[in-house]
XYZ file of C-alpha atoms in Angstrom:
669
model
C -0.248 0.197 -0.105
C 1.288 3.344 -1.113
C 1.989 6.991 1.035
C -1.410 8.100 -0.605
C -3.589 5.833 0.187
C -3.390 7.547 3.632
C -3.618 11.119 2.290
C -3.401 14.112 4.214
C -6.580 15.018 5.663
C -5.377 17.790 8.384
C -3.091 19.574 9.133
C -2.265 22.066 12.856
C 1.427 24.272 12.776
C 2.515 25.424 15.534
C 5.298 28.202 16.756
C 7.698 25.835 17.973
C 9.082 24.775 15.207
C 6.583 21.270 15.462
C 3.408 20.639 12.752
C 1.232 17.676 13.591
C -0.054 15.424 10.875
C -3.045 13.544 10.451
C -3.248 11.139 7.390
C -6.456 8.475 7.340
C -7.425 5.378 5.051
C -8.462 1.841 4.199
C -6.523 -0.783 4.343
C -8.078 -3.839 2.317
C -7.545 -7.117 4.401
C -4.073 -8.840 4.161
C -2.393 -5.661 3.659
C -0.391 -2.487 5.392
C 0.029 0.930 4.854
C 3.098 2.699 4.162
C 4.068 5.833 5.065
C 7.401 7.723 3.391
C 9.172 9.937 6.422
C 12.839 11.868 5.733
C 15.382 10.807 8.070
C 15.599 14.002 10.087
C 11.542 13.611 11.118
C 12.340 9.950 12.467
C 13.090 11.140 16.290
C 10.034 12.910 16.175
C 7.833 10.163 13.919
C 8.209 7.343 17.093
C 8.172 9.736 20.122
C 4.412 11.060 18.744
C 3.260 8.257 16.469
C -0.486 8.207 16.861
C -3.032 5.109 15.332
C -6.349 4.577 15.619
C -8.287 1.856 13.687
C -11.063 1.327 12.984
C -13.137 -2.412 11.474
C -9.585 -5.266 11.435
C -9.030 -6.812 14.085
C -6.332 -3.787 15.805
C -2.850 -3.261 14.621
C -0.605 -5.480 15.242
C 3.101 -3.801 14.975
C 4.356 -0.719 13.162
C 8.360 -1.575 11.784
C 10.377 1.216 9.690
C 14.108 1.206 8.250
C 16.744 0.793 10.692
C 19.210 3.317 11.117
C 22.492 1.739 11.601
C 24.980 2.071 8.457
C 24.531 -0.579 5.106
C 27.826 -2.335 6.160
C 25.810 -3.068 9.844
C 22.472 -4.317 8.777
C 24.104 -6.490 6.143
C 25.577 -8.574 9.102
C 22.859 -10.015 9.144
C 23.419 -12.199 6.895
C 25.164 -15.436 6.331
C 26.912 -14.156 2.343
C 27.979 -11.070 0.865
C 27.074 -9.445 -3.079
C 30.248 -7.288 -3.887
C 29.437 -4.533 -6.647
C 30.319 -7.268 -10.472
C 30.954 -10.283 -8.476
C 30.629 -13.365 -10.894
C 28.141 -15.712 -10.612
C 30.820 -18.564 -9.256
C 31.171 -16.345 -6.918
C 27.891 -15.819 -5.691
C 27.098 -19.319 -5.463
C 30.742 -20.370 -4.397
C 29.426 -18.728 -0.495
C 26.212 -21.483 -0.140
C 28.017 -24.704 -0.779
C 25.850 -26.932 0.831
C 22.329 -25.131 -0.617
C 20.364 -27.306 -3.580
C 19.507 -25.307 -6.110
C 17.545 -26.061 -9.131
C 18.798 -25.120 -13.028
C 16.490 -24.610 -16.383
C 19.620 -25.734 -18.316
C 18.513 -27.247 -22.523
C 17.930 -30.680 -20.971
C 15.678 -29.554 -18.079
C 15.213 -28.832 -15.022
C 18.224 -30.270 -13.090
C 18.985 -30.507 -9.241
C 21.558 -30.787 -6.514
C 23.916 -29.468 -4.385
C 26.698 -27.412 -4.339
C 29.884 -28.481 -4.014
C 32.254 -25.969 -5.502
C 31.380 -23.120 -8.485
C 34.978 -21.556 -9.869
C 36.196 -19.116 -13.143
C 37.713 -21.353 -14.641
C 41.747 -19.767 -16.253
C 41.818 -18.285 -19.074
C 42.381 -20.152 -21.933
C 42.877 -20.050 -25.998
C 39.340 -21.305 -26.976
C 37.396 -19.737 -24.017
C 38.274 -16.400 -21.674
C 35.685 -16.371 -18.188
C 34.327 -19.771 -18.253
C 32.884 -20.700 -14.978
C 31.896 -23.660 -13.639
C 29.665 -25.280 -11.141
C 30.093 -28.633 -9.160
C 26.813 -30.177 -7.578
C 25.891 -33.488 -6.834
C 23.099 -34.488 -8.062
C 21.485 -38.416 -7.414
C 24.448 -39.088 -5.526
C 27.240 -38.410 -8.427
C 29.443 -35.154 -9.036
C 28.336 -33.461 -12.480
C 30.074 -30.099 -13.392
C 27.698 -27.299 -15.014
C 28.417 -23.927 -17.291
C 25.736 -21.562 -14.928
C 26.064 -18.886 -17.339
C 24.208 -21.859 -19.718
C 21.640 -21.772 -16.962
C 18.147 -19.547 -18.778
C 17.038 -19.603 -14.534
C 18.889 -20.915 -11.218
C 17.150 -21.504 -7.778
C 17.294 -22.177 -4.688
C 14.395 -25.212 -2.939
C 15.190 -23.113 0.677
C 12.765 -21.007 0.733
C 14.523 -19.419 3.746
C 17.296 -18.455 2.107
C 15.595 -17.966 -1.053
C 13.953 -14.907 1.057
C 17.601 -13.848 2.603
C 18.551 -13.369 -0.842
C 15.193 -11.498 -1.622
C 15.683 -9.369 2.362
C 19.325 -8.748 0.623
C 18.779 -7.646 -2.127
C 15.971 -5.347 -0.691
C 18.683 -4.033 2.160
C 19.999 -2.619 -1.042
C 17.567 -1.322 -2.352
C 16.455 1.449 0.493
C 19.980 2.367 1.274
C 20.547 4.036 -1.702
C 17.704 6.388 -0.731
C 19.490 8.004 2.486
C 17.296 10.568 2.864
C 13.877 8.185 3.241
C 12.302 6.075 5.501
C 9.730 3.947 5.532
C 7.056 2.770 8.906
C 4.965 -0.091 8.112
C 1.404 -0.031 9.709
C 0.633 -3.372 9.771
C -2.614 -4.583 10.219
C -4.220 -7.600 11.330
C -8.265 -9.198 10.690
C -10.565 -7.957 7.693
C -10.426 -4.770 5.910
C -10.279 -1.385 8.041
C -10.163 2.381 8.164
C -6.489 3.938 9.660
C -5.461 6.752 11.024
C -2.190 8.134 12.230
C -1.310 11.325 13.886
C 2.439 12.363 14.379
C 4.784 15.251 14.678
C 7.614 16.770 12.837
C 9.594 19.389 12.184
C 8.091 21.931 9.951
C 8.712 25.667 9.534
C 6.682 27.947 12.161
C 3.837 29.670 10.553
C 4.365 33.652 10.736
C 1.648 36.333 11.267
C 1.792 39.607 9.761
C -1.244 42.703 9.941
C -2.751 45.434 8.056
C -4.336 47.984 9.760
C -6.793 50.470 8.383
C -7.321 54.472 9.888
C -9.986 54.455 7.609
C -12.158 57.763 8.767
C -14.678 55.022 10.850
C -15.183 55.586 14.430
C -12.599 51.764 14.661
C -9.861 51.232 12.501
C -10.021 48.085 10.588
C -7.460 45.181 11.630
C -6.170 42.189 9.053
C -4.362 39.273 9.749
C -3.179 36.994 8.092
C -0.114 34.174 8.548
C 1.838 33.374 6.014
C 2.536 29.429 5.828
C 5.385 27.153 4.340
C 4.529 23.089 2.709
C 8.566 21.584 3.211
C 6.860 17.911 3.391
C 7.475 16.884 0.219
C 3.785 16.035 -0.603
C 0.325 18.117 -1.166
C -1.848 19.447 1.398
C -5.295 18.670 -1.187
C -8.363 20.574 0.861
C -6.714 19.619 4.449
C -8.069 20.613 7.137
C -5.446 23.774 8.258
C -4.824 24.827 12.353
C -2.180 27.376 13.534
C -0.982 27.697 16.819
C -0.217 29.931 19.230
C 2.515 29.502 21.583
C 5.031 27.674 23.117
C 4.500 24.482 24.139
C 7.880 22.586 26.216
C 8.990 20.504 23.010
C 12.628 18.557 22.505
C 14.480 15.728 20.268
C 14.612 13.065 21.436
C 17.069 10.466 19.868
C 15.158 7.285 19.579
C 16.058 6.476 16.486
C 19.837 5.854 16.098
C 20.379 2.633 17.836
C 21.679 2.379 21.159
C 24.294 -0.833 22.211
C 25.365 -0.934 26.226
C 28.732 -2.115 26.067
C 28.935 -5.016 28.586
C 32.175 -6.419 31.570
C 33.967 -9.830 29.483
C 33.430 -11.590 32.619
C 36.451 -15.057 32.617
C 34.730 -18.236 33.328
C 36.469 -19.599 36.816
C 38.247 -23.197 35.170
C 38.926 -25.966 37.733
C 43.195 -26.967 38.089
C 43.233 -30.850 37.554
C 44.754 -32.860 40.367
C 47.617 -34.200 40.634
C 48.661 -37.501 42.004
C 49.966 -37.435 45.673
C 52.380 -39.989 47.930
C 51.207 -41.054 51.327
C 54.150 -42.051 53.467
C 54.257 -44.475 55.663
C 53.077 -45.242 59.369
C 55.488 -44.792 61.746
C 53.888 -46.031 64.997
C 50.260 -48.099 64.762
C 47.944 -46.302 67.460
C 45.183 -48.664 69.474
C 42.058 -48.495 67.830
C 39.933 -46.602 70.838
C 42.103 -43.619 71.889
C 42.080 -42.677 67.588
C 40.321 -39.984 67.037
C 37.603 -39.584 65.111
C 37.998 -36.553 62.723
C 34.471 -34.616 62.452
C 33.838 -34.286 59.320
C 34.625 -31.374 57.806
C 31.158 -27.937 58.096
C 29.041 -27.896 54.933
C 30.404 -24.353 52.605
C 28.598 -21.404 53.184
C 24.795 -21.036 51.596
C 25.376 -18.710 48.551
C 25.148 -15.303 49.619
C 21.736 -13.332 49.240
C 21.833 -11.089 46.382
C 21.801 -7.890 47.832
C 18.080 -5.548 47.548
C 19.853 -3.188 44.815
C 20.554 -6.504 42.672
C 17.272 -7.724 42.891
C 15.625 -4.676 41.952
C 17.417 -4.680 38.949
C 16.310 -7.932 38.353
C 12.823 -7.517 39.266
C 13.305 -4.167 37.023
C 14.716 -6.274 34.188
C 12.063 -8.680 33.779
C 9.624 -6.345 34.199
C 11.609 -4.375 31.083
C 11.468 -7.794 29.461
C 7.637 -8.342 30.290
C 6.977 -4.364 28.533
C 9.088 -5.018 25.677
C 7.784 -9.087 24.610
C 3.959 -8.120 24.743
C 3.658 -3.977 24.515
C 1.295 -3.913 27.278
C 3.324 -3.814 31.612
C 2.796 -7.316 32.678
C 2.484 -9.416 29.366
C 4.405 -12.868 28.696
C 5.346 -14.566 25.517
C 1.782 -16.279 25.495
C 0.148 -13.186 25.770
C 1.968 -11.199 23.629
C -0.633 -11.379 20.163
C -3.709 -10.313 22.281
C -1.991 -6.724 22.141
C -5.009 -4.168 21.336
C -4.549 -0.871 20.818
C -7.309 2.210 23.289
C -8.935 4.551 20.844
C -7.791 8.755 21.486
C -10.580 10.467 20.787
C -9.074 14.681 19.320
C -9.766 17.462 22.891
C -9.755 19.977 19.739
C -13.150 20.690 18.575
C -14.033 20.636 15.747
C -16.737 23.503 15.250
C -14.882 26.199 16.597
C -12.777 28.639 14.348
C -10.948 30.497 17.032
C -9.977 27.984 20.305
C -8.454 28.663 23.900
C -6.290 25.717 24.117
C -4.618 26.006 27.800
C -1.362 28.822 26.696
C -1.509 28.130 23.789
C -4.808 29.324 20.691
C -5.988 28.152 17.680
C -6.556 29.283 13.932
C -9.007 27.242 12.655
C -9.320 27.706 8.733
C -13.052 27.395 8.078
C -11.960 25.911 4.885
C -10.139 22.948 3.392
C -6.983 24.231 2.237
C -4.953 22.958 -0.657
C -1.294 23.714 -0.817
C 1.410 22.123 -4.082
C 4.507 20.843 -2.081
C 7.605 23.264 -2.463
C 5.323 26.213 -2.195
C 3.494 29.040 0.242
C 0.358 30.238 0.950
C -0.575 33.354 3.041
C -4.502 32.830 4.752
C -6.619 35.600 6.543
C -7.297 34.388 9.293
C -8.792 37.836 10.377
C -10.241 40.592 10.029
C -12.074 42.609 12.394
C -12.436 46.540 13.367
C -10.286 46.927 16.765
C -11.266 50.180 19.094
C -7.664 52.312 18.539
C -6.210 55.890 19.958
C -4.370 57.960 17.873
C -1.080 59.133 20.336
C 2.809 59.925 20.361
C 4.442 59.088 21.930
C 9.013 59.825 23.332
C 11.460 57.517 24.591
C 14.698 59.720 25.348
C 17.086 57.026 25.236
C 15.578 56.918 21.333
C 18.435 59.164 20.563
C 16.411 61.989 18.649
C 13.279 65.260 19.761
C 10.901 64.261 17.814
C 8.524 61.599 19.190
C 6.624 58.845 16.543
C 3.477 58.461 15.490
C 1.782 55.722 17.184
C -1.522 53.440 18.790
C -2.844 52.092 20.956
C -5.198 49.156 19.962
C -7.478 46.588 21.947
C -7.848 43.431 21.600
C -11.595 43.489 21.325
C -11.722 40.991 18.932
C -12.242 37.883 22.223
C -9.908 36.255 19.883
C -6.226 36.068 21.469
C -3.885 38.180 18.215
C -0.840 36.124 17.604
C 2.211 39.034 17.583
C 3.434 40.127 13.872
C 4.984 42.622 11.553
C 1.738 45.551 10.996
C 1.808 48.290 7.413
C -0.086 50.686 8.713
C -2.179 52.757 5.934
C -3.959 55.764 6.633
C -6.835 57.820 4.467
C -5.719 55.642 1.014
C -2.311 55.863 2.333
C 1.195 53.838 3.646
C 1.836 54.736 6.484
C 4.675 53.605 8.843
C 5.575 49.775 9.974
C 5.376 48.268 13.557
C 5.707 45.086 15.635
C 3.947 44.632 17.988
C 3.432 41.377 20.726
C 1.108 38.612 21.582
C -2.307 40.561 22.393
C -5.116 38.782 24.833
C -9.121 39.101 24.693
C -9.115 42.232 26.529
C -5.744 44.033 26.431
C -3.974 46.282 25.037
C -0.569 46.866 23.035
C 0.841 50.521 21.608
C 2.782 50.317 18.192
C 4.194 53.332 17.018
C 5.159 53.858 12.900
C 6.711 56.991 11.677
C 8.570 59.787 12.996
C 6.296 63.154 13.683
C 7.515 65.745 12.499
C 5.751 67.852 14.093
C 6.541 68.275 17.400
C 10.012 68.860 19.368
C 10.608 67.440 23.130
C 13.687 68.580 25.231
C 14.697 67.677 27.546
C 16.445 69.063 31.718
C 17.570 67.698 34.442
C 18.312 69.243 38.694
C 19.395 67.049 41.336
C 20.396 69.305 44.476
C 18.227 68.777 47.174
C 19.223 66.856 49.836
C 16.843 66.703 52.800
C 17.535 64.566 56.895
C 14.251 63.417 56.600
C 14.869 60.565 60.239
C 17.270 60.523 62.893
C 17.031 57.494 65.164
C 19.433 56.892 68.337
C 19.472 53.407 69.927
C 22.209 52.003 71.798
C 24.950 54.057 70.462
C 23.919 53.763 67.304
C 23.044 56.746 65.063
C 19.770 55.850 61.690
C 19.387 58.697 59.467
C 17.028 58.808 56.360
C 18.343 60.431 53.944
C 16.893 61.470 50.985
C 17.664 62.492 47.055
C 15.376 64.306 44.867
C 16.560 64.311 40.737
C 13.656 66.571 38.866
C 13.447 65.544 35.277
C 11.766 68.687 33.286
C 10.126 67.617 29.632
C 9.285 70.509 26.738
C 7.179 70.206 24.629
C 6.683 71.860 20.874
C 3.782 71.022 19.283
C 3.868 73.385 15.788
C 1.095 71.112 13.605
C -2.424 72.930 13.930
C -3.886 69.474 16.006
C -4.169 68.818 18.936
C -2.288 65.957 20.221
C -1.516 63.258 23.395
C 2.263 62.765 24.272
C 2.620 59.854 26.179
C 5.705 60.000 27.565
C 8.128 57.044 28.159
C 10.331 57.621 31.511
C 12.927 54.457 32.524
C 12.638 52.500 35.914
C 14.912 53.065 37.691
C 15.568 51.109 41.166
C 15.644 52.930 44.304
C 13.858 55.344 43.023
C 10.295 56.605 43.536
C 7.640 59.277 42.209
C 6.309 61.754 44.013
C 3.878 64.371 42.105
C 3.014 62.972 38.859
C 1.581 59.861 38.070
C 1.947 57.760 34.825
C -0.813 56.049 33.329
C 0.251 53.545 33.121
C 3.610 50.924 33.641
C 5.878 48.699 32.134
C 8.716 46.415 33.560
C 11.018 49.216 32.555
C 9.454 52.467 31.895
C 6.709 54.131 33.419
C 4.305 56.048 31.452
C 2.237 59.381 31.040
C 0.146 60.641 28.964
C 0.304 64.713 28.720
C -1.812 67.169 26.609
C -0.723 69.270 24.420
C -2.582 71.210 22.590
C -2.304 73.335 18.662
C 0.783 75.001 18.117
C 1.289 75.303 21.324
C 4.700 74.397 24.308
C 3.562 72.404 27.682
C 6.299 71.611 30.262
C 6.008 67.785 31.972
C 8.169 68.206 35.243
C 8.729 64.420 36.409
C 10.039 64.071 39.952
C 11.300 60.976 41.325
C 12.831 60.185 45.061
C 16.094 58.309 46.274
C 15.823 57.055 49.853
C 19.422 56.264 51.206
C 20.064 54.102 54.765
C 23.041 55.505 56.830
C 23.399 53.700 60.401
C 26.844 55.968 62.608
C 28.865 54.746 65.772
C 28.447 57.200 68.383
C 31.025 55.661 70.122
C 33.921 56.112 67.661
C 32.658 59.201 66.181
C 35.157 62.299 66.715
C 33.140 65.805 69.199
C 34.234 68.143 66.101
C 31.965 65.194 63.282
C 29.600 65.127 66.485
C 28.501 68.509 66.628
C 28.477 69.083 62.813
C 25.102 66.475 63.565
C 24.595 68.415 66.958
C 24.132 71.923 64.251
C 21.340 70.423 62.226
C 18.388 71.672 61.367
C 16.404 68.014 60.618
C 17.183 67.200 64.111
C 14.138 67.198 66.959
C 15.177 69.399 69.841
C 15.245 66.488 71.855
C 17.724 64.741 70.272
C 19.212 67.503 70.000
C 20.125 67.585 74.091
C 20.514 64.567 74.177
C 23.423 64.916 71.619
C 24.984 68.008 73.150
C 24.769 65.436 75.903
C 27.401 63.062 74.503
C 29.438 65.882 72.708
C 30.163 67.675 76.237
C 31.585 64.810 77.847
C 33.453 63.978 74.669
C 34.501 67.753 74.987
C 35.501 66.887 78.789
C 36.998 63.708 77.684
C 39.244 65.250 74.945
C 40.400 68.397 76.975
C 40.926 65.101 79.699
C 43.351 63.175 77.188
C 44.859 66.873 75.357
C 46.032 67.697 78.851
C 47.626 64.230 79.204
C 49.625 64.574 76.838
C 51.449 67.865 77.745
C 51.943 65.480 81.434
C 53.565 62.354 78.955
C 55.536 64.985 77.136
C 56.993 67.009 79.894
C 57.465 63.374 82.223
C 59.905 61.789 78.694
C 61.660 65.474 79.164
C 62.343 65.640 82.371
C 63.110 61.591 82.726
C 65.434 62.634 79.912
C 66.607 65.416 81.579
C 68.032 63.355 84.600
C 69.813 60.818 82.686
C 71.951 62.897 81.289
C 72.523 64.599 84.739
C 73.471 61.049 85.990
C 76.141 60.702 83.182
C 77.272 64.334 83.765
C 77.913 62.844 87.508
C 79.226 60.120 86.884
C 81.451 61.662 84.256
C 83.053 64.853 86.807
C 83.367 62.680 89.678
C 86.836 60.539 88.329
C 88.177 64.589 87.931
C 90.856 66.500 90.060
C 88.566 69.940 90.956
C 84.809 69.375 90.520
C 83.428 68.625 93.279
C 81.504 71.543 93.209
C 80.086 71.201 89.390
C 79.172 68.265 90.453
C 77.412 68.678 93.712
C 75.152 71.795 91.575
C 74.342 68.663 89.347
C 72.994 66.618 92.316
C 71.055 69.211 93.183
C 69.322 69.692 90.916
C 68.790 65.991 90.445
C 67.387 65.958 92.784
C 65.069 69.059 92.248
C 63.613 66.982 88.997
C 63.036 64.154 90.967
C 60.429 66.146 93.133
C 58.445 68.013 89.769
C 58.849 63.999 87.958
C 57.164 62.619 91.576
C 54.411 64.718 91.126
C 54.299 64.621 87.617
C 52.979 61.448 87.732
C 50.560 62.170 90.475
C 49.165 64.518 88.753
C 49.146 61.746 84.887
C 47.093 59.193 87.842
C 44.515 61.436 88.455
C 44.110 62.355 84.194
C 43.957 58.868 83.562
C 40.954 58.740 87.177
C 39.533 61.868 85.221
C 39.047 59.813 82.054
C 38.321 56.783 83.297
C 35.725 57.975 85.029
C 33.817 60.389 82.296
C 33.987 57.422 80.112
C 31.815 55.772 81.914
C 29.205 58.221 81.652
C 29.620 58.750 79.076
C 29.832 54.876 77.898
C 26.345 54.862 80.449
C 24.771 57.436 78.837
C 25.252 56.193 75.481
C 23.751 53.109 76.223
C 20.650 53.865 77.518
C 19.971 56.992 75.401
C 16.842 56.454 72.968
C 15.347 59.061 70.603
C-alpha cells in the first residue's frame, strides 16, 4: 500500500518548529499502510505516532527502517554480494545449498559443491564452472548456460530477496519507510504524528479609513516543505510555545558489557602417601569431625534484586507491549482509541496557554509552495497617540496607536503595516495580545513636535533620625527632577506619551503615570495645537546610613547637633554626649602634655646622671658635681608630682568615659 493511500487530512502548525499531521485511509484485508519520512523526522515520528483503527482486528506492529549503516545491516546475512561479482563467486558462498537450474535438457537439481571461474584459454575466456552433487554423482555445469537458478530452500530464497531489498533501500539515504501492519479484514486507519516544520508567521494591516474604529486584518504565512501536496486539508494555526525537544529514539543504542572470565578447575596431580611410623590403638584414635558444609550462596543485595525485577518487568513490557504481559499473550495487545481534544466546529479555540486559529474552509497548498491565508478581520478600538522615549536619541516623538483587542480572540504577535487615508503610513511590531488587553505600536516619526529635557538633582533632605544603643540611623532623601519641554507646531492637538525609565530605588513624588511596564513609566500629556508645554517628573531616593557614636570624634558629632532637621529632644541628648566627649578630649590633651613633660624630665635626669658620673673622676670638679646633684633632686621632686598628675588625669578620663558609655547605652530618640 502506498503512502498516498493514507491521505493527509489535517495539519496543525505551531510556533516552536513542529507540525501535527493526521492521515487516514482504508487498508484492504491482508495489506499494510506505508508512510515515508525524511531521516531527520524519524525521532519526532517515533516519539509522537498514534494510530486509530476502525474494523479489522487491530494493528499488530509498526515497523520502520533501521538507522544502522548498511555494513551493519548486512552483517545478519551469511553471504555477501560485491560489486560486479561473478555468478560463480556468488554461488560458491552457498556450498551445501540445494538449487534448481533450468538448462537445455530440462531442470537440474543438486547441492552446490563448489563454483569457480576457469582459467582463461585460447578458446574460452571467463568461463565459469559449477560442481553439483546430484543423484549421488558429481556433475559440472556451466552456470551461464542456465536460464534460471533457484534455491529450493524458501528460507535461503527469502534471505536473498531481503538482501537485495536492503541494498535497494540504502540507495535512498534521505527517506525512511514506516509500515503499519493490520490484522484481520479490511479496516480504516488514522495515523497522527509530529515532524519538524517551518513556523507559521503572522502579519497585520491596520487601516485608518475615517471610521470610528480602524480595520485590522491578520494574514498567516504558511510554508509546505513536507514533500507532498496538502489537498483540501483542515488547517489549524496554533500560537504559544509548548515544551518540545528532540529525543534520539531512531538511532540504535548498544550497551557495552563487561567480559567475565569463567573460573577454571585445576587438574588434580597424584599424591604419594608415606608409611606410618607407629600404629595407634583403635580406642585412642580420635575420629576426625567431618568438615563443615560450605557456606550458603550469599543472598543477592536488595539493589541487585530490584535490578533483576526491573529487568523482568522490562522484558515483559518489550515482549507483550503492555506492562505485565508475557510471550504467551503477546498477540492480545490492542491499542485504545484516541479522541481529539480540539473541538471540530470552533474557528478560534483556547487550548490552555495555546490559542488555535482554525481555517474554516479546506486548504490546498502544493509541495514546495507557500500561501497567505486570512485568519482575522475586524474593526478594533484604537487611539492615535505620539510616544516619546529619550533613549532613542531623537527630539521627535513617534506616531503611535493604542490598539485594544476587543475581538474576544488572542492576536498572535507579528508585523503591522499601517495605512492612513488610503496611503502607506509606516510599519510596526506588536507582541501577542490577549483578549481585552491593549498594546502600543509606533510606526513613523512625528516631525511636527519637538521635545527637550532638563535635569536637576541638587536637593538633599535629612528626613529621619534614630538613636539606639550607640548607633545613630539616618534616612537621607535625594530628589531628582526631569523637566520635559514639548513644542507642538502642528494645527491639531496631540496626546504625548512620555516614557520614563524605571530606576531601582527611586519613587515618583507628584506625577502619576497612566501605566507602567517592566522597564518604563508612561505619562500622558495633552498638548494644544501650536503651543508649548512643560511637564516635570520628580523622583526621590532614600539612602540609609548608620553611624557609631562611640567612635565618632567631637567635631563630627557637633555637625549632627547643628543639623536643622534634628528634633529638639534629639539635639539636647546629642549635646549631652558631645559635652562628655569634649571633656574626655580635653583630659586626653592635658594628659598628653603631662606625658610629654615627664618624658623631657626623664631625659634631663639621664643627662645629669651621666655628667655626675663623668665629673667625679676629674679633680677639681666637686662643686660642679654638687650643682648637678641639686638639679637632679629638684627634677625628682617635680617628676613625682607629674606622675601623680598622670594618675589623676587617667582617673578623670576613665570616670567620664564610664559616664559616657552609660549614657550612650541607655539613650534613645
